[in-house]
Amino acid sequence: MLGLVLTAGGARGAYQAGVLKRIGEIAALRHKPSPFRIVTGASAGAINGAMIAALSPNFREATQQLARLWSEVTVRDVFKADALSLGANGLRMLQDLTFGGLLPGAGVRSLLDASPLRAFLAKHLPLEGIAESIRRGHLYAAAVSATSYHSGKSFTFIEGTPGHPLWVKARRVTLAVRLTIDHICASAAIPIVFQPVRLRSEVGDFYFGDGGLRLVTPFSPAIRLGATRVFAVGIRCPRSADDLSQTELITRRDEEPKMPPPPLSQICGVFFNAIFLDHLDTDLDHLKRMNELVRRYGGGAVTSTQETDRPAMEPMRVVTPLAINPSEDLAIVAKALAHKMPRLVRYLMDGLGTPDAQSADLMSYLLFDSAYTRALIDIGYRDAAARIDEIEAFLLADAVGAVAPRPVSVLKPRTSRVASESSRPA
């Protein structure tokens, strides 16, 4: 089966919409079901994955609606940017810093109030279509990952064909659910910036945040669900402005004593880059190394370290990946359009530090303005167009007669075991 892996951060998710829009225009896919029978998403990638999964019967329509969603989004669709909301949040933050635990109340949960996002997604995401896509056989499973702030574990919520795999691993838990807007909002809740989202389940109510926090192996859910080929859309430019070459470091050596300490905005940018950008590239390298080992030594070379209460592990298999990343640094695009951010939010961000090239990374995750998102859609569209022959060959390689393999290293836990794993403190 062919899997789609989408991990993104905030407004950068618009780039993925552009890539998918161009893929939807492939002649062989027009008016056809989605080629992706397994769709996994985390962070803003959960929004994109949910749209593709829900509209699987007509892939082109799904990609067009996704591009339309991102091209029309505004800051006020995602978080409150008015003076009253920002001022009230600032006063609560000052109160917490001044009086600490002396005053009752839950305190500030985030820098911004992202409550408008739920209404926006409820209006645009037809999540009821996921069940229909599964019933009609166009979709095997859709998975959304989020991070539990109570246990520190990565939870993957799966809506799929009856009998789909579930697994429990170190710091990773899966649950079979009917995906809702709350699952999507939880996965897309940028840490610190957006408030956590409470999810109800048979094991209790817990607060969750961005799926990128703990999902250090973003290819894993798709592979464990049975994918033999995975197409991934990243959001990191290989020539990112924050990647200083050795030449640049040598050039700056004489200036080092004059360099000021990094402002908080730059630190936040590096923090978000570590969450949203690095995991996909690292896991892709790991997958390629594992493929080489399987080709060299065979898939049966696993296992003596497995726990005695677990069933025998399936042989490992080669999983063929294809990934696409931006050809331009999205932070530089955001910096050029920073004036589109509401004035009060821009004032808040400027207060975190000077708006230099590296501090623009933070802006690139929060600039939910149509001018910026349309620019990212255009970049994604062009990048996919430049590789469209390669992408088409990859997507259509197993379009006929494909049979899903048995998943590898998968454990189907009892409900009670999932409950104990999810409620155990970190």
mmCIF file of N, CA and C in Angstrom, residues 99-104:
data_model
loop_
_atom_site.group_PDB
_atom_site.id
_atom_site.type_symbol
_atom_site.label_atom_id
_atom_site.label_comp_id
_atom_site.label_asym_id
_atom_site.label_seq_id
_atom_site.Cartn_x
_atom_site.Cartn_y
_atom_site.Cartn_z
ATOM 1 N N PHE A 99 2.990 36.946 41.126
ATOM 2 C CA PHE A 99 2.454 36.342 42.343
ATOM 3 C C PHE A 99 2.598 34.823 42.387
ATOM 4 N N GLY A 100 2.970 34.227 41.260
ATOM 5 C CA GLY A 100 3.185 32.780 41.248
ATOM 6 C C GLY A 100 1.968 32.012 41.708
ATOM 7 N N GLY A 101 2.161 31.121 42.657
ATOM 8 C CA GLY A 101 1.075 30.273 43.140
ATOM 9 C C GLY A 101 0.273 30.884 44.267
ATOM 10 N N LEU A 102 0.486 32.157 44.578
ATOM 11 C CA LEU A 102 -0.248 32.779 45.675
ATOM 12 C C LEU A 102 -1.708 33.025 45.328
ATOM 13 N N LEU A 103 -1.984 33.217 44.026
ATOM 14 C CA LEU A 103 -3.353 33.477 43.602
ATOM 15 C C LEU A 103 -3.938 32.236 42.945
ATOM 16 N N PRO A 104 -5.225 31.969 43.172
ATOM 17 C CA PRO A 104 -5.849 30.787 42.569
ATOM 18 C C PRO A 104 -6.029 30.967 41.070
#
